[in-house]
mmCIF file of C-alpha atoms in Angstrom:
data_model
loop_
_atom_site.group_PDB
_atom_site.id
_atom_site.type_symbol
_atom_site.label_atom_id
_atom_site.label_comp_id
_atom_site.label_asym_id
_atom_site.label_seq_id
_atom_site.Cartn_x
_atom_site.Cartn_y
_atom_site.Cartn_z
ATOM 1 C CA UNK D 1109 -15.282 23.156 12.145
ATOM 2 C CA UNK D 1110 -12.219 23.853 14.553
ATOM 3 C CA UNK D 1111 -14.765 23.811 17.328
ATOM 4 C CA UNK D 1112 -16.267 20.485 15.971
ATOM 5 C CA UNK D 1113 -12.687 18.933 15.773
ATOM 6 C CA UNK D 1114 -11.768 20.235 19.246
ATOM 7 C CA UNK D 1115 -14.546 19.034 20.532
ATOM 8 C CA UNK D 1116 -13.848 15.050 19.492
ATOM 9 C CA UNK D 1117 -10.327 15.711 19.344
ATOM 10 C CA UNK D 1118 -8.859 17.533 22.416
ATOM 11 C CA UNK D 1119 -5.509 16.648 22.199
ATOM 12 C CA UNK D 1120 -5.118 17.903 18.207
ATOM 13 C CA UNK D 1121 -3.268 21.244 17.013
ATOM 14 C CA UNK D 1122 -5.948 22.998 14.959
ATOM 15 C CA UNK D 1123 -4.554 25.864 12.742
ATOM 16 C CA UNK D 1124 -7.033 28.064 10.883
ATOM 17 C CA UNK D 1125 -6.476 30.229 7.598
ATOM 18 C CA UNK D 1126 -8.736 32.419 5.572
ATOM 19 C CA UNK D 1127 -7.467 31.959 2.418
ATOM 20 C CA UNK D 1128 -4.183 29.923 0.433
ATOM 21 C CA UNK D 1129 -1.464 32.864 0.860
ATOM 22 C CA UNK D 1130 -2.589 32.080 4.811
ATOM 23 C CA UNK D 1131 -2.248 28.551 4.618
ATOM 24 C CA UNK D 1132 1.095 28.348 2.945
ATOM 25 C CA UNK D 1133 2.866 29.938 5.529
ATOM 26 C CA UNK D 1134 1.054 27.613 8.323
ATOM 27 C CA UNK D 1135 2.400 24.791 6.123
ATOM 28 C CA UNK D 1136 5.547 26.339 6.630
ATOM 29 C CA UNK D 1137 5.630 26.892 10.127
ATOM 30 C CA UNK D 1138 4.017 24.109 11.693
ATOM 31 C CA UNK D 1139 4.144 20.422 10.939
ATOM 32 C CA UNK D 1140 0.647 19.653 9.550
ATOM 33 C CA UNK D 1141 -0.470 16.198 8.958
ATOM 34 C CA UNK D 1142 -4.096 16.839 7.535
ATOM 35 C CA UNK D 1143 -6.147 20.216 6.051
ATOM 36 C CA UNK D 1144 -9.571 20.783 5.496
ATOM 37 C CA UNK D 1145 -9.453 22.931 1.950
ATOM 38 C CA UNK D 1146 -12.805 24.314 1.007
ATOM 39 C CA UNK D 1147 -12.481 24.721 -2.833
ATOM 40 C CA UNK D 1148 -14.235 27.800 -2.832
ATOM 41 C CA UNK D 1149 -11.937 30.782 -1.129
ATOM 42 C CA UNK D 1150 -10.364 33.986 -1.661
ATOM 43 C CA UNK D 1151 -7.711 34.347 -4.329
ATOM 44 C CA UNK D 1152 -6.086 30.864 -5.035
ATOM 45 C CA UNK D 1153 -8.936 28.104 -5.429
ATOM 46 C CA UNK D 1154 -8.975 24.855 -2.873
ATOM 47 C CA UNK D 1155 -7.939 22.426 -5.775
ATOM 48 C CA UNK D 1156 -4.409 24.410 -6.478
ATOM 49 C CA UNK D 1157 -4.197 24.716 -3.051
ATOM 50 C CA UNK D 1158 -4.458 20.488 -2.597
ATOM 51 C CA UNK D 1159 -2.174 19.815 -5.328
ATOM 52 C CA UNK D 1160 0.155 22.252 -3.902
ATOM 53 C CA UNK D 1161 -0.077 20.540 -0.310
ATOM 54 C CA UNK D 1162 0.611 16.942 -2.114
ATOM 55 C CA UNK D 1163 3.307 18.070 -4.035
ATOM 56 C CA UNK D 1164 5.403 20.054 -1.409
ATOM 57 C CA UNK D 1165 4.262 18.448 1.821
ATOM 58 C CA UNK D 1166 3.588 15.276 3.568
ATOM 59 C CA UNK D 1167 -0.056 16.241 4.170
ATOM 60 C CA UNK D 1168 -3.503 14.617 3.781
ATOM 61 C CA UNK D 1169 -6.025 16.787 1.899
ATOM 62 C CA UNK D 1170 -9.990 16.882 2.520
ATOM 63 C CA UNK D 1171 -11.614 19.092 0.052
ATOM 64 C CA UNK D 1172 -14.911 20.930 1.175
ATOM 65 C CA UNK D 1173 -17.493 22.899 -0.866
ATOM 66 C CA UNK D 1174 -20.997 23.726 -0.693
ATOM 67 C CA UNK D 1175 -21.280 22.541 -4.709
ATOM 68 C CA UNK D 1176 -22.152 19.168 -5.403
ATOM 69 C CA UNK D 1177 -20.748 19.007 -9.071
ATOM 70 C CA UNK D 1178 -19.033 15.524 -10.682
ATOM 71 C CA UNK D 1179 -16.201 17.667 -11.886
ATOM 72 C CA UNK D 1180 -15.023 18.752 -8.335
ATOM 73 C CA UNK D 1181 -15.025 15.080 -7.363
ATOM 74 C CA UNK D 1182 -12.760 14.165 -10.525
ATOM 75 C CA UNK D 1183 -10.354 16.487 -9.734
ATOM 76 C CA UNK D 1184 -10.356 15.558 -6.513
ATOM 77 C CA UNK D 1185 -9.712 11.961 -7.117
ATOM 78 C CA UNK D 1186 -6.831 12.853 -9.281
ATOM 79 C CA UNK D 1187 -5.370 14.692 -6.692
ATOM 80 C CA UNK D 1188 -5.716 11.968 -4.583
ATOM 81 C CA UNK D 1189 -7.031 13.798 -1.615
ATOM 82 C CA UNK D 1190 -8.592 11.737 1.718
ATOM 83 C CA UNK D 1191 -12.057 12.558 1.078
ATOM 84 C CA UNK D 1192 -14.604 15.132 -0.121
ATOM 85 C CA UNK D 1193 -17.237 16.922 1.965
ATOM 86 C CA UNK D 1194 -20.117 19.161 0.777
ATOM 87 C CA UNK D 1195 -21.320 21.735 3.013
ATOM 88 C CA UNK D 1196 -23.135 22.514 5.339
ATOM 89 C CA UNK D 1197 -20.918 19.950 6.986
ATOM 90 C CA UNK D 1198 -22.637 17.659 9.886
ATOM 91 C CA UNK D 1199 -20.764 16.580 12.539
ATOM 92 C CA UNK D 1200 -20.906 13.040 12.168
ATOM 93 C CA UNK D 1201 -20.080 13.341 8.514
ATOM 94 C CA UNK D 1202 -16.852 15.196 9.470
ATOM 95 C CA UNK D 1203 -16.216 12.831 12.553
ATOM 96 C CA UNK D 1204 -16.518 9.681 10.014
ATOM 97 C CA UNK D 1205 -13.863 11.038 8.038
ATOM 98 C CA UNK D 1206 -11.670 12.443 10.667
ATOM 99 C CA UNK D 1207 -11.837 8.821 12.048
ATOM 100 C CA UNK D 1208 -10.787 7.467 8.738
ATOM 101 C CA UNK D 1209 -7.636 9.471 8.616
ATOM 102 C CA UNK D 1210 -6.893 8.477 12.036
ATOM 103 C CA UNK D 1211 -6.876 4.813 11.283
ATOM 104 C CA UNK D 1212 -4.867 5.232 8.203
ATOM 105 C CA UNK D 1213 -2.721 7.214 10.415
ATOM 106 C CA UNK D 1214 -2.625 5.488 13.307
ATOM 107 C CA UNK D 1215 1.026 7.102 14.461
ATOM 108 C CA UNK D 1216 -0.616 9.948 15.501
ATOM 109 C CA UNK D 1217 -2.258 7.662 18.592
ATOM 110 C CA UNK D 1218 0.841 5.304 18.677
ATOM 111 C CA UNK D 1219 1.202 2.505 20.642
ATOM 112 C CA UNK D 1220 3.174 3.277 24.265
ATOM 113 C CA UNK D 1221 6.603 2.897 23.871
ATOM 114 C CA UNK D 1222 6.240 5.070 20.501
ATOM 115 C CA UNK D 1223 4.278 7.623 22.620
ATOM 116 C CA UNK D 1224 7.222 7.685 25.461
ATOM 117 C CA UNK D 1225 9.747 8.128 23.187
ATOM 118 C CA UNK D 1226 8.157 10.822 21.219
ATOM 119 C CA UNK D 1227 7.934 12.611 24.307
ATOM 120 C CA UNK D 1228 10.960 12.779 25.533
ATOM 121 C CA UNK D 1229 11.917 13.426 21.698
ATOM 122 C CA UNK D 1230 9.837 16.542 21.901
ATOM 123 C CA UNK D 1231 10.960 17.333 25.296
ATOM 124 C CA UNK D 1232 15.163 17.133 24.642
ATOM 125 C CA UNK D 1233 15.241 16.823 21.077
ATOM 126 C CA UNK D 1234 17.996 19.814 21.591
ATOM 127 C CA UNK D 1235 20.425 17.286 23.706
ATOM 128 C CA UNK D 1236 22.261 14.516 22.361
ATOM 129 C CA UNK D 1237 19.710 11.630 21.678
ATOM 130 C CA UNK D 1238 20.540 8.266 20.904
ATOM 131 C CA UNK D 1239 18.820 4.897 20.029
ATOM 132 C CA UNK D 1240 19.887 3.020 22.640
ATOM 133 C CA UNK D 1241 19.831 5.755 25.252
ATOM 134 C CA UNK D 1242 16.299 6.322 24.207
ATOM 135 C CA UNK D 1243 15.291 2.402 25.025
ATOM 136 C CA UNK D 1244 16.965 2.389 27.931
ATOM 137 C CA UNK D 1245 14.993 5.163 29.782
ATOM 138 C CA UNK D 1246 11.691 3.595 28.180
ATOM 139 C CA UNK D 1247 12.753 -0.047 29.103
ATOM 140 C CA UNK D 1248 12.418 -1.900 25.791
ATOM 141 C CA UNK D 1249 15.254 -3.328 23.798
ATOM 142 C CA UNK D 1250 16.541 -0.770 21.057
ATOM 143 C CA UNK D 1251 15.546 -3.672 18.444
ATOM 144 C CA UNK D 1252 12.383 -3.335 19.667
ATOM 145 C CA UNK D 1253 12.174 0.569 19.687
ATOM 146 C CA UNK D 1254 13.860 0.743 16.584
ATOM 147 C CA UNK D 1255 10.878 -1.767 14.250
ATOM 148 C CA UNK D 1256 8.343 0.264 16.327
ATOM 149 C CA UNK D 1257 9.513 3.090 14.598
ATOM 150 C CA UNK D 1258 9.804 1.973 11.047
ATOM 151 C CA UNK D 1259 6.271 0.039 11.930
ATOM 152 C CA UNK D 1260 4.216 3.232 13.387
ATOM 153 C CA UNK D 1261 5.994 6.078 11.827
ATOM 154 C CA UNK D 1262 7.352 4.880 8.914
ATOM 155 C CA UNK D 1263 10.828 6.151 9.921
ATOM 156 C CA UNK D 1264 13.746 5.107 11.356
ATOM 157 C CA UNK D 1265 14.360 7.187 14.928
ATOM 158 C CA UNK D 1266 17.389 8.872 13.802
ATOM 159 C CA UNK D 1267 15.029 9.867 10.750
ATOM 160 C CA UNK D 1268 12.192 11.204 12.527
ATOM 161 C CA UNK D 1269 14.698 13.296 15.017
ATOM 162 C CA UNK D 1270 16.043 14.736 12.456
ATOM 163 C CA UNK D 1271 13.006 16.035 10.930
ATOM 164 C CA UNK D 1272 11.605 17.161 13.987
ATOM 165 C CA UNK D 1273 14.745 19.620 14.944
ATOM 166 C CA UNK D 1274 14.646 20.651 11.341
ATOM 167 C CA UNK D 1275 10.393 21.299 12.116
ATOM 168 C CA UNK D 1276 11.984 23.213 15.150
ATOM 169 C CA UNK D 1277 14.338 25.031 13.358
ATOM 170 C CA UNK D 1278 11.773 26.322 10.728
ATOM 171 C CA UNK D 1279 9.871 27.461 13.727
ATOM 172 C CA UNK D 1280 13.057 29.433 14.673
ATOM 173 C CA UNK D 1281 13.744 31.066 11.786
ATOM 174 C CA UNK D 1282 10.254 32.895 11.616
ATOM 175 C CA UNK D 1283 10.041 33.257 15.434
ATOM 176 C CA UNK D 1284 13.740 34.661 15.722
ATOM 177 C CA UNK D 1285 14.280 36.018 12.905
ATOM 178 C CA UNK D 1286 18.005 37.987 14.431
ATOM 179 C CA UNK D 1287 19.289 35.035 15.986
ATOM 180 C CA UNK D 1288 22.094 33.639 13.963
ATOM 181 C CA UNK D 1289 22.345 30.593 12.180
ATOM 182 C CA UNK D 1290 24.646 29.077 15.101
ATOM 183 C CA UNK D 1291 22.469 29.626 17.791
ATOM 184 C CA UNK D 1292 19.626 28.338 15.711
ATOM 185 C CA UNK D 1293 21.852 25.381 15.041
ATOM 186 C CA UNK D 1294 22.763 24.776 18.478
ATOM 187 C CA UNK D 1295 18.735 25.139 19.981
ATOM 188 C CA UNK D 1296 17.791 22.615 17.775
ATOM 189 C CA UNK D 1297 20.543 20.230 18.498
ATOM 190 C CA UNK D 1298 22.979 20.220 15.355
ATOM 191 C CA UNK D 1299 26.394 19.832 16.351
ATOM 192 C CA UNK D 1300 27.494 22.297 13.922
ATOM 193 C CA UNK D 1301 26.235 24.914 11.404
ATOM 194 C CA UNK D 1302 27.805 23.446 8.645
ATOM 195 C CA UNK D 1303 26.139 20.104 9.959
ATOM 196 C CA UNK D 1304 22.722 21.949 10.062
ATOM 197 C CA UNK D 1305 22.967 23.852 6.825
ATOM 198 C CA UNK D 1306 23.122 20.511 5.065
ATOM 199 C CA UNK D 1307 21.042 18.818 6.303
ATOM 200 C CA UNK D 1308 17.937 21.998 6.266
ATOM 201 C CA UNK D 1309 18.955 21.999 2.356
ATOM 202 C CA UNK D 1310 18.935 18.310 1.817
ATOM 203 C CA UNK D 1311 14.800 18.072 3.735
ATOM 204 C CA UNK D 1312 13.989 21.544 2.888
ATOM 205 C CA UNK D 1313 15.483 21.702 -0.528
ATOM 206 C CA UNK D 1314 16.438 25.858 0.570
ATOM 207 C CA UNK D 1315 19.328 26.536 2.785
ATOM 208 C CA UNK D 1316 18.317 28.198 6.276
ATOM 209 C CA UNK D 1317 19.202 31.493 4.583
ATOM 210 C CA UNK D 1318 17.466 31.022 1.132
ATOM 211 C CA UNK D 1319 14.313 30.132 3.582
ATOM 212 C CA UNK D 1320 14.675 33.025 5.921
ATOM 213 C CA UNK D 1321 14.116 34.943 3.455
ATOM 214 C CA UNK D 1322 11.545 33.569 1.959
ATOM 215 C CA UNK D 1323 9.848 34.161 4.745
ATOM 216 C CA UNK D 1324 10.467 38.093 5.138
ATOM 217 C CA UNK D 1325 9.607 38.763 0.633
ATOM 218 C CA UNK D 1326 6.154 36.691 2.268
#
């Protein structure tokens, strides 16, 4: 399957795990839009895994399994996942409902002022950024840039920066896991620690701390 979504889908981040204790920490560590959750695996079943992922993260869920019964599709209704796949999976099967989630998604293409600012987002999202700034170097209004944002992402700019250096920062903590909360605070382009601690807590619901080390009892 990560050869089959490659394949139509260069450009995507594919992250594999071979079993729920696996896929929580890639949950963790990367920001994942969509997983593929065969019901059937090793330890923790596919539906806990779903409600898990819909509970604690802003993820789309397609359950697979290679058993066709009515009370796996109930349960997956109620946990309101994308869509449900029995196996073997075909290609064009898969590729119908990867296109699906792309067109309710369609951020993840964006339109091209939304793609150039995302870029340079990605690219300096450790330097002062601003709105306006931002526009400028693009050429649109910030009016403009600021509806595309709220129209395409859902999210104001300052909102989706701000989740992105805390993405960073989560990527930090397990990466670096001796660097000090400063330095982790100034990489990701906080202006302080006690400006960073607040705001991890307030997305993250754990200070940087309380998540560090949930990371090392994992």
């Amino acid at each position: 399957m990560a050869f089959l979504i490659g394949e139509r889908y260069p450009l995507w981040s594919v992250f594999t795990a071979e079993d729920a204790a696996q896929a929580r920490k890639v949950l963790i560590s990367q920001s994942i839009h969509l997983a593929l959750v065969d019901i059937h695996m090793p330890g923790e079943s596919g539906l806990d895994l779903c409600a898990y992922i819909r509970n604690e993260h802003e993820a789309e869920c397609i359950l697979i399994t290679a058993f066709q019964e009515f009370d796996y599709a109930k349960q997956a209704i109620r946990l309101q996942v994308l869509d449900y796949i029995v196996k073997p999976v075909i290609s064009k099967e898969l590729y119908h409902v990867l296109d699906a989630f792309k067109e309710k998604h369609r951020y993840l293409e964006g339109s091209p002022p939304i793609q150039e600012a995302l870029a340079i987002i990605h690219q300096h999202y450790q330097t002062k950024l601003n709105l306006s700034e931002l526009a400028e170097r693009i050429h649109v209004a910030p009016t403009y840039l600021s509806r595309k944002f709220s129209e395409e992402l859902g999210v104001s700019f300052q909102e989706y920066l701000v989740k992105y250096r805390i993405e960073k920062a989560k990527k930090l903590l397990k990466e670096e896991p001796h660097w000090s909360m400063s330095k982790i605070a100034e990489e990701t382009g906080f202006s302080s620690q006690n400006h960073f601690n607040y705001t991890f807590k307030k997305l993250v619901h754990f200070s940087p701390r309380q998540y560090k080390e949930s990371l090392i009892d994992d």
